[in-house]
């Protein structure tokens, strides 16, 4: 926490100046383009301090790196964004299934748009990591890995159809990397669509995650947090913060 506070204080002045400059330049040069204000904060107190430094900044949404925030930590920020009247959010640097599930529910019930980006699909492919299409966890599938032939290929993507894990691992390196890029990207896209479609209610979302084999404790934590967030979204943010811990 002390290091994070120091990092924030070291950069907040520059970030405030650049936010105002970007806002002004957008109006002058490309007013038709939306401006998502970068949020470089570690806690809500820092968020309030940063926003107080740019009272006249005009923006269309917030863009926030998740860094090492927990799911509950991200949820707290999102609810605060909602309370501030922001309705479009972009999360940088994540493709974890629990955060995608959180984003999907928030997109259905809190915001008009929630997007995210990550390079996981590409980086994992270059290291011969196969993304589990159900949990989005990594499985090593390089040539030196011994794979039990009894493990069935149950991925529904067009790249894996009719293939085996042994086939994938024995591909030449360049072909294997390209194969895994395609599969990993598809897996994230499919999970995002499924979770968004299942986010009409917490019960639907919970069922979707359980059917995918996600750890029960993670599902329970997410659903409890989302239930609290929905109930307390119009209360002082401290109420939710105290419940989430």
PDB file of N, CA, C and O in Angstrom, residues 182-240:
ATOM      1  N   UNK A 182      -5.511 -18.923 -32.690  1.00  0.00           N
ATOM      2  CA  UNK A 182      -6.900 -18.989 -33.160  1.00  0.00           C
ATOM      3  C   UNK A 182      -7.807 -19.607 -32.102  1.00  0.00           C
ATOM      4  O   UNK A 182      -8.883 -19.069 -31.801  1.00  0.00           O
ATOM      5  N   UNK A 183      -7.371 -20.732 -31.544  1.00  0.00           N
ATOM      6  CA  UNK A 183      -8.185 -21.402 -30.517  1.00  0.00           C
ATOM      7  C   UNK A 183      -8.367 -20.522 -29.294  1.00  0.00           C
ATOM      8  O   UNK A 183      -9.480 -20.400 -28.764  1.00  0.00           O
ATOM      9  N   UNK A 184      -7.295 -19.918 -28.800  1.00  0.00           N
ATOM     10  CA  UNK A 184      -7.375 -19.111 -27.582  1.00  0.00           C
ATOM     11  C   UNK A 184      -8.297 -17.913 -27.770  1.00  0.00           C
ATOM     12  O   UNK A 184      -9.093 -17.572 -26.893  1.00  0.00           O
ATOM     13  N   UNK A 185      -8.174 -17.246 -28.935  1.00  0.00           N
ATOM     14  CA  UNK A 185      -9.041 -16.103 -29.217  1.00  0.00           C
ATOM     15  C   UNK A 185     -10.503 -16.544 -29.234  1.00  0.00           C
ATOM     16  O   UNK A 185     -11.372 -15.892 -28.644  1.00  0.00           O
ATOM     17  N   UNK A 186     -10.774 -17.641 -29.920  1.00  0.00           N
ATOM     18  CA  UNK A 186     -12.146 -18.159 -30.012  1.00  0.00           C
ATOM     19  C   UNK A 186     -12.696 -18.472 -28.632  1.00  0.00           C
ATOM     20  O   UNK A 186     -13.864 -18.180 -28.336  1.00  0.00           O
ATOM     21  N   UNK A 187     -11.878 -19.049 -27.769  1.00  0.00           N
ATOM     22  CA  UNK A 187     -12.325 -19.437 -26.432  1.00  0.00           C
ATOM     23  C   UNK A 187     -12.760 -18.222 -25.617  1.00  0.00           C
ATOM     24  O   UNK A 187     -13.778 -18.264 -24.908  1.00  0.00           O
ATOM     25  N   UNK A 188     -11.993 -17.139 -25.701  1.00  0.00           N
ATOM     26  CA  UNK A 188     -12.352 -15.925 -24.973  1.00  0.00           C
ATOM     27  C   UNK A 188     -13.640 -15.330 -25.543  1.00  0.00           C
ATOM     28  O   UNK A 188     -14.542 -14.918 -24.798  1.00  0.00           O
ATOM     29  N   UNK A 189     -13.746 -15.278 -26.858  1.00  0.00           N
ATOM     30  CA  UNK A 189     -14.947 -14.736 -27.500  1.00  0.00           C
ATOM     31  C   UNK A 189     -16.185 -15.541 -27.108  1.00  0.00           C
ATOM     32  O   UNK A 189     -17.236 -14.971 -26.794  1.00  0.00           O
ATOM     33  N   UNK A 190     -16.055 -16.868 -27.130  1.00  0.00           N
ATOM     34  CA  UNK A 190     -17.202 -17.742 -26.800  1.00  0.00           C
ATOM     35  C   UNK A 190     -17.607 -17.559 -25.347  1.00  0.00           C
ATOM     36  O   UNK A 190     -18.809 -17.457 -25.022  1.00  0.00           O
ATOM     37  N   UNK A 191     -16.636 -17.510 -24.450  1.00  0.00           N
ATOM     38  CA  UNK A 191     -16.946 -17.322 -23.037  1.00  0.00           C
ATOM     39  C   UNK A 191     -17.641 -15.982 -22.809  1.00  0.00           C
ATOM     40  O   UNK A 191     -18.614 -15.891 -22.034  1.00  0.00           O
ATOM     41  N   UNK A 192     -17.176 -14.954 -23.497  1.00  0.00           N
ATOM     42  CA  UNK A 192     -17.769 -13.623 -23.339  1.00  0.00           C
ATOM     43  C   UNK A 192     -19.219 -13.623 -23.789  1.00  0.00           C
ATOM     44  O   UNK A 192     -20.105 -13.100 -23.096  1.00  0.00           O
ATOM     45  N   UNK A 193     -19.502 -14.208 -24.933  1.00  0.00           N
ATOM     46  CA  UNK A 193     -20.883 -14.270 -25.437  1.00  0.00           C
ATOM     47  C   UNK A 193     -21.771 -15.071 -24.490  1.00  0.00           C
ATOM     48  O   UNK A 193     -22.881 -14.659 -24.155  1.00  0.00           O
ATOM     49  N   UNK A 194     -21.280 -16.230 -24.068  1.00  0.00           N
ATOM     50  CA  UNK A 194     -22.080 -17.100 -23.193  1.00  0.00           C
ATOM     51  C   UNK A 194     -22.398 -16.419 -21.866  1.00  0.00           C
ATOM     52  O   UNK A 194     -23.530 -16.475 -21.375  1.00  0.00           O
ATOM     53  N   UNK A 195     -21.383 -15.792 -21.270  1.00  0.00           N
ATOM     54  CA  UNK A 195     -21.580 -15.164 -19.969  1.00  0.00           C
ATOM     55  C   UNK A 195     -22.492 -13.943 -20.069  1.00  0.00           C
ATOM     56  O   UNK A 195     -23.307 -13.694 -19.177  1.00  0.00           O
ATOM     57  N   UNK A 196     -22.365 -13.185 -21.149  1.00  0.00           N
ATOM     58  CA  UNK A 196     -23.262 -12.042 -21.338  1.00  0.00           C
ATOM     59  C   UNK A 196     -24.702 -12.514 -21.487  1.00  0.00           C
ATOM     60  O   UNK A 196     -25.623 -11.961 -20.873  1.00  0.00           O
ATOM     61  N   UNK A 197     -24.904 -13.551 -22.297  1.00  0.00           N
ATOM     62  CA  UNK A 197     -26.253 -14.074 -22.504  1.00  0.00           C
ATOM     63  C   UNK A 197     -26.848 -14.660 -21.229  1.00  0.00           C
ATOM     64  O   UNK A 197     -28.069 -14.679 -21.058  1.00  0.00           O
ATOM     65  N   UNK A 198     -25.972 -15.135 -20.336  1.00  0.00           N
ATOM     66  CA  UNK A 198     -26.435 -15.758 -19.092  1.00  0.00           C
ATOM     67  C   UNK A 198     -26.535 -14.769 -17.934  1.00  0.00           C
ATOM     68  O   UNK A 198     -26.828 -15.173 -16.806  1.00  0.00           O
ATOM     69  N   UNK A 199     -26.290 -13.494 -18.205  1.00  0.00           N
ATOM     70  CA  UNK A 199     -26.239 -12.496 -17.127  1.00  0.00           C
ATOM     71  C   UNK A 199     -27.556 -11.780 -16.890  1.00  0.00           C
ATOM     72  O   UNK A 199     -27.597 -10.762 -16.200  1.00  0.00           O
ATOM     73  N   UNK A 200     -28.644 -12.341 -17.411  1.00  0.00           N
ATOM     74  CA  UNK A 200     -29.939 -11.735 -17.144  1.00  0.00           C
ATOM     75  C   UNK A 200     -30.279 -11.786 -15.668  1.00  0.00           C
ATOM     76  O   UNK A 200     -30.960 -10.900 -15.141  1.00  0.00           O
ATOM     77  N   UNK A 201     -29.780 -12.814 -14.989  1.00  0.00           N
ATOM     78  CA  UNK A 201     -29.985 -12.939 -13.547  1.00  0.00           C
ATOM     79  C   UNK A 201     -28.753 -13.608 -12.944  1.00  0.00           C
ATOM     80  O   UNK A 201     -27.984 -14.274 -13.637  1.00  0.00           O
ATOM     81  N   UNK A 202     -28.593 -13.431 -11.635  1.00  0.00           N
ATOM     82  CA  UNK A 202     -27.464 -14.065 -10.954  1.00  0.00           C
ATOM     83  C   UNK A 202     -27.561 -15.574 -11.009  1.00  0.00           C
ATOM     84  O   UNK A 202     -26.544 -16.267 -11.111  1.00  0.00           O
ATOM     85  N   UNK A 203     -28.777 -16.104 -10.945  1.00  0.00           N
ATOM     86  CA  UNK A 203     -28.960 -17.550 -10.988  1.00  0.00           C
ATOM     87  C   UNK A 203     -28.503 -18.113 -12.328  1.00  0.00           C
ATOM     88  O   UNK A 203     -27.809 -19.140 -12.373  1.00  0.00           O
ATOM     89  N   UNK A 204     -28.860 -17.444 -13.416  1.00  0.00           N
ATOM     90  CA  UNK A 204     -28.418 -17.884 -14.747  1.00  0.00           C
ATOM     91  C   UNK A 204     -26.894 -17.829 -14.858  1.00  0.00           C
ATOM     92  O   UNK A 204     -26.266 -18.756 -15.391  1.00  0.00           O
ATOM     93  N   UNK A 205     -26.312 -16.753 -14.374  1.00  0.00           N
ATOM     94  CA  UNK A 205     -24.859 -16.597 -14.443  1.00  0.00           C
ATOM     95  C   UNK A 205     -24.163 -17.678 -13.626  1.00  0.00           C
ATOM     96  O   UNK A 205     -23.169 -18.265 -14.073  1.00  0.00           O
ATOM     97  N   UNK A 206     -24.683 -17.945 -12.451  1.00  0.00           N
ATOM     98  CA  UNK A 206     -24.103 -18.993 -11.602  1.00  0.00           C
ATOM     99  C   UNK A 206     -24.161 -20.345 -12.289  1.00  0.00           C
ATOM    100  O   UNK A 206     -23.181 -21.098 -12.304  1.00  0.00           O
ATOM    101  N   UNK A 207     -25.278 -20.661 -12.902  1.00  0.00           N
ATOM    102  CA  UNK A 207     -25.426 -21.945 -13.599  1.00  0.00           C
ATOM    103  C   UNK A 207     -24.443 -22.061 -14.755  1.00  0.00           C
ATOM    104  O   UNK A 207     -23.853 -23.127 -14.978  1.00  0.00           O
ATOM    105  N   UNK A 208     -24.265 -20.981 -15.484  1.00  0.00           N
ATOM    106  CA  UNK A 208     -23.337 -20.981 -16.620  1.00  0.00           C
ATOM    107  C   UNK A 208     -21.910 -21.250 -16.145  1.00  0.00           C
ATOM    108  O   UNK A 208     -21.184 -22.061 -16.738  1.00  0.00           O
ATOM    109  N   UNK A 209     -21.502 -20.574 -15.084  1.00  0.00           N
ATOM    110  CA  UNK A 209     -20.143 -20.747 -14.559  1.00  0.00           C
ATOM    111  C   UNK A 209     -19.937 -22.158 -14.018  1.00  0.00           C
ATOM    112  O   UNK A 209     -18.878 -22.765 -14.210  1.00  0.00           O
ATOM    113  N   UNK A 210     -20.938 -22.682 -13.329  1.00  0.00           N
ATOM    114  CA  UNK A 210     -20.812 -24.046 -12.784  1.00  0.00           C
ATOM    115  C   UNK A 210     -20.737 -25.069 -13.911  1.00  0.00           C
ATOM    116  O   UNK A 210     -19.981 -26.042 -13.834  1.00  0.00           O
ATOM    117  N   UNK A 211     -21.519 -24.856 -14.963  1.00  0.00           N
ATOM    118  CA  UNK A 211     -21.497 -25.780 -16.104  1.00  0.00           C
ATOM    119  C   UNK A 211     -20.138 -25.767 -16.789  1.00  0.00           C
ATOM    120  O   UNK A 211     -19.725 -26.771 -17.384  1.00  0.00           O
ATOM    121  N   UNK A 212     -19.417 -24.665 -16.679  1.00  0.00           N
ATOM    122  CA  UNK A 212     -18.089 -24.552 -17.276  1.00  0.00           C
ATOM    123  C   UNK A 212     -17.002 -25.127 -16.379  1.00  0.00           C
ATOM    124  O   UNK A 212     -15.834 -25.170 -16.780  1.00  0.00           O
ATOM    125  N   UNK A 213     -17.357 -25.531 -15.171  1.00  0.00           N
ATOM    126  CA  UNK A 213     -16.376 -26.144 -14.287  1.00  0.00           C
ATOM    127  C   UNK A 213     -15.532 -25.158 -13.511  1.00  0.00           C
ATOM    128  O   UNK A 213     -14.455 -25.508 -13.015  1.00  0.00           O
ATOM    129  N   UNK A 214     -16.000 -23.931 -13.390  1.00  0.00           N
ATOM    130  CA  UNK A 214     -15.272 -22.925 -12.616  1.00  0.00           C
ATOM    131  C   UNK A 214     -15.346 -23.285 -11.137  1.00  0.00           C
ATOM    132  O   UNK A 214     -16.350 -23.827 -10.662  1.00  0.00           O
ATOM    133  N   UNK A 215     -14.299 -22.987 -10.385  1.00  0.00           N
ATOM    134  CA  UNK A 215     -14.228 -23.324  -8.967  1.00  0.00           C
ATOM    135  C   UNK A 215     -15.426 -22.745  -8.212  1.00  0.00           C
ATOM    136  O   UNK A 215     -15.745 -21.561  -8.338  1.00  0.00           O
ATOM    137  N   UNK A 216     -16.066 -23.600  -7.397  1.00  0.00           N
ATOM    138  CA  UNK A 216     -17.289 -23.210  -6.698  1.00  0.00           C
ATOM    139  C   UNK A 216     -17.068 -22.016  -5.779  1.00  0.00           C
ATOM    140  O   UNK A 216     -17.920 -21.119  -5.686  1.00  0.00           O
ATOM    141  N   UNK A 217     -15.928 -21.974  -5.103  1.00  0.00           N
ATOM    142  CA  UNK A 217     -15.682 -20.869  -4.166  1.00  0.00           C
ATOM    143  C   UNK A 217     -15.581 -19.533  -4.890  1.00  0.00           C
ATOM    144  O   UNK A 217     -16.023 -18.504  -4.375  1.00  0.00           O
ATOM    145  N   UNK A 218     -15.024 -19.545  -6.099  1.00  0.00           N
ATOM    146  CA  UNK A 218     -14.938 -18.311  -6.888  1.00  0.00           C
ATOM    147  C   UNK A 218     -16.314 -17.849  -7.353  1.00  0.00           C
ATOM    148  O   UNK A 218     -16.611 -16.653  -7.357  1.00  0.00           O
ATOM    149  N   UNK A 219     -17.147 -18.815  -7.743  1.00  0.00           N
ATOM    150  CA  UNK A 219     -18.504 -18.487  -8.173  1.00  0.00           C
ATOM    151  C   UNK A 219     -19.297 -17.897  -7.016  1.00  0.00           C
ATOM    152  O   UNK A 219     -19.991 -16.887  -7.153  1.00  0.00           O
ATOM    153  N   UNK A 220     -19.205 -18.544  -5.855  1.00  0.00           N
ATOM    154  CA  UNK A 220     -19.953 -18.071  -4.680  1.00  0.00           C
ATOM    155  C   UNK A 220     -19.525 -16.655  -4.299  1.00  0.00           C
ATOM    156  O   UNK A 220     -20.367 -15.809  -3.966  1.00  0.00           O
ATOM    157  N   UNK A 221     -18.218 -16.396  -4.354  1.00  0.00           N
ATOM    158  CA  UNK A 221     -17.719 -15.064  -3.999  1.00  0.00           C
ATOM    159  C   UNK A 221     -18.241 -14.018  -4.971  1.00  0.00           C
ATOM    160  O   UNK A 221     -18.670 -12.928  -4.573  1.00  0.00           O
ATOM    161  N   UNK A 222     -18.198 -14.329  -6.273  1.00  0.00           N
ATOM    162  CA  UNK A 222     -18.672 -13.384  -7.281  1.00  0.00           C
ATOM    163  C   UNK A 222     -20.160 -13.103  -7.104  1.00  0.00           C
ATOM    164  O   UNK A 222     -20.580 -11.933  -7.106  1.00  0.00           O
ATOM    165  N   UNK A 223     -20.958 -14.143  -6.961  1.00  0.00           N
ATOM    166  CA  UNK A 223     -22.401 -13.962  -6.874  1.00  0.00           C
ATOM    167  C   UNK A 223     -22.800 -13.216  -5.602  1.00  0.00           C
ATOM    168  O   UNK A 223     -23.719 -12.386  -5.623  1.00  0.00           O
ATOM    169  N   UNK A 224     -22.111 -13.497  -4.509  1.00  0.00           N
ATOM    170  CA  UNK A 224     -22.377 -12.761  -3.269  1.00  0.00           C
ATOM    171  C   UNK A 224     -22.053 -11.280  -3.460  1.00  0.00           C
ATOM    172  O   UNK A 224     -22.833 -10.399  -3.072  1.00  0.00           O
ATOM    173  N   UNK A 225     -20.901 -11.007  -4.062  1.00  0.00           N
ATOM    174  CA  UNK A 225     -20.505  -9.626  -4.299  1.00  0.00           C
ATOM    175  C   UNK A 225     -21.468  -8.895  -5.215  1.00  0.00           C
ATOM    176  O   UNK A 225     -21.843  -7.747  -4.952  1.00  0.00           O
ATOM    177  N   UNK A 226     -21.896  -9.555  -6.303  1.00  0.00           N
ATOM    178  CA  UNK A 226     -22.822  -8.922  -7.238  1.00  0.00           C
ATOM    179  C   UNK A 226     -24.188  -8.680  -6.604  1.00  0.00           C
ATOM    180  O   UNK A 226     -24.843  -7.668  -6.889  1.00  0.00           O
ATOM    181  N   UNK A 227     -24.611  -9.585  -5.749  1.00  0.00           N
ATOM    182  CA  UNK A 227     -25.877  -9.402  -5.044  1.00  0.00           C
ATOM    183  C   UNK A 227     -25.814  -8.175  -4.139  1.00  0.00           C
ATOM    184  O   UNK A 227     -26.750  -7.354  -4.096  1.00  0.00           O
ATOM    185  N   UNK A 228     -24.699  -8.034  -3.434  1.00  0.00           N
ATOM    186  CA  UNK A 228     -24.506  -6.859  -2.578  1.00  0.00           C
ATOM    187  C   UNK A 228     -24.417  -5.581  -3.413  1.00  0.00           C
ATOM    188  O   UNK A 228     -24.999  -4.550  -3.056  1.00  0.00           O
ATOM    189  N   UNK A 229     -23.679  -5.655  -4.514  1.00  0.00           N
ATOM    190  CA  UNK A 229     -23.514  -4.482  -5.376  1.00  0.00           C
ATOM    191  C   UNK A 229     -24.855  -4.007  -5.908  1.00  0.00           C
ATOM    192  O   UNK A 229     -25.132  -2.799  -5.951  1.00  0.00           O
ATOM    193  N   UNK A 230     -25.695  -4.930  -6.319  1.00  0.00           N
ATOM    194  CA  UNK A 230     -27.000  -4.571  -6.855  1.00  0.00           C
ATOM    195  C   UNK A 230     -27.885  -3.956  -5.783  1.00  0.00           C
ATOM    196  O   UNK A 230     -28.618  -2.997  -6.037  1.00  0.00           O
ATOM    197  N   UNK A 231     -27.801  -4.488  -4.560  1.00  0.00           N
ATOM    198  CA  UNK A 231     -28.642  -3.992  -3.472  1.00  0.00           C
ATOM    199  C   UNK A 231     -28.177  -2.637  -2.953  1.00  0.00           C
ATOM    200  O   UNK A 231     -28.996  -1.815  -2.515  1.00  0.00           O
ATOM    201  N   UNK A 232     -26.857  -2.388  -3.005  1.00  0.00           N
ATOM    202  CA  UNK A 232     -26.293  -1.185  -2.385  1.00  0.00           C
ATOM    203  C   UNK A 232     -25.793  -0.153  -3.393  1.00  0.00           C
ATOM    204  O   UNK A 232     -25.140   0.811  -3.009  1.00  0.00           O
ATOM    205  N   UNK A 233     -26.109  -0.327  -4.659  1.00  0.00           N
ATOM    206  CA  UNK A 233     -25.537   0.544  -5.698  1.00  0.00           C
ATOM    207  C   UNK A 233     -25.938   2.006  -5.545  1.00  0.00           C
ATOM    208  O   UNK A 233     -25.228   2.897  -6.016  1.00  0.00           O
ATOM    209  N   UNK A 234     -27.082   2.263  -4.894  1.00  0.00           N
ATOM    210  CA  UNK A 234     -27.531   3.639  -4.724  1.00  0.00           C
ATOM    211  C   UNK A 234     -27.259   4.174  -3.319  1.00  0.00           C
ATOM    212  O   UNK A 234     -27.709   5.267  -2.975  1.00  0.00           O
ATOM    213  N   UNK A 235     -26.512   3.394  -2.514  1.00  0.00           N
ATOM    214  CA  UNK A 235     -26.134   3.819  -1.169  1.00  0.00           C
ATOM    215  C   UNK A 235     -24.718   4.384  -1.193  1.00  0.00           C
ATOM    216  O   UNK A 235     -24.014   4.283  -2.199  1.00  0.00           O
ATOM    217  N   UNK A 236     -24.308   4.965  -0.084  1.00  0.00           N
ATOM    218  CA  UNK A 236     -22.936   5.434   0.040  1.00  0.00           C
ATOM    219  C   UNK A 236     -21.991   4.267  -0.236  1.00  0.00           C
ATOM    220  O   UNK A 236     -22.210   3.144   0.251  1.00  0.00           O
ATOM    221  N   UNK A 237     -20.945   4.517  -1.012  1.00  0.00           N
ATOM    222  CA  UNK A 237     -20.046   3.440  -1.431  1.00  0.00           C
ATOM    223  C   UNK A 237     -19.386   2.767  -0.237  1.00  0.00           C
ATOM    224  O   UNK A 237     -18.978   1.600  -0.306  1.00  0.00           O
ATOM    225  N   UNK A 238     -19.306   3.449   0.888  1.00  0.00           N
ATOM    226  CA  UNK A 238     -18.717   2.871   2.079  1.00  0.00           C
ATOM    227  C   UNK A 238     -19.491   1.663   2.576  1.00  0.00           C
ATOM    228  O   UNK A 238     -18.895   0.755   3.166  1.00  0.00           O
ATOM    229  N   UNK A 239     -20.792   1.637   2.329  1.00  0.00           N
ATOM    230  CA  UNK A 239     -21.600   0.492   2.753  1.00  0.00           C
ATOM    231  C   UNK A 239     -21.179  -0.773   2.018  1.00  0.00           C
ATOM    232  O   UNK A 239     -21.015  -1.833   2.626  1.00  0.00           O
ATOM    233  N   UNK A 240     -21.003  -0.653   0.716  1.00  0.00           N
ATOM    234  CA  UNK A 240     -20.553  -1.806  -0.063  1.00  0.00           C
ATOM    235  C   UNK A 240     -19.123  -2.165   0.284  1.00  0.00           C
ATOM    236  O   UNK A 240     -18.775  -3.350   0.396  1.00  0.00           O
TER     237      UNK A 240
END
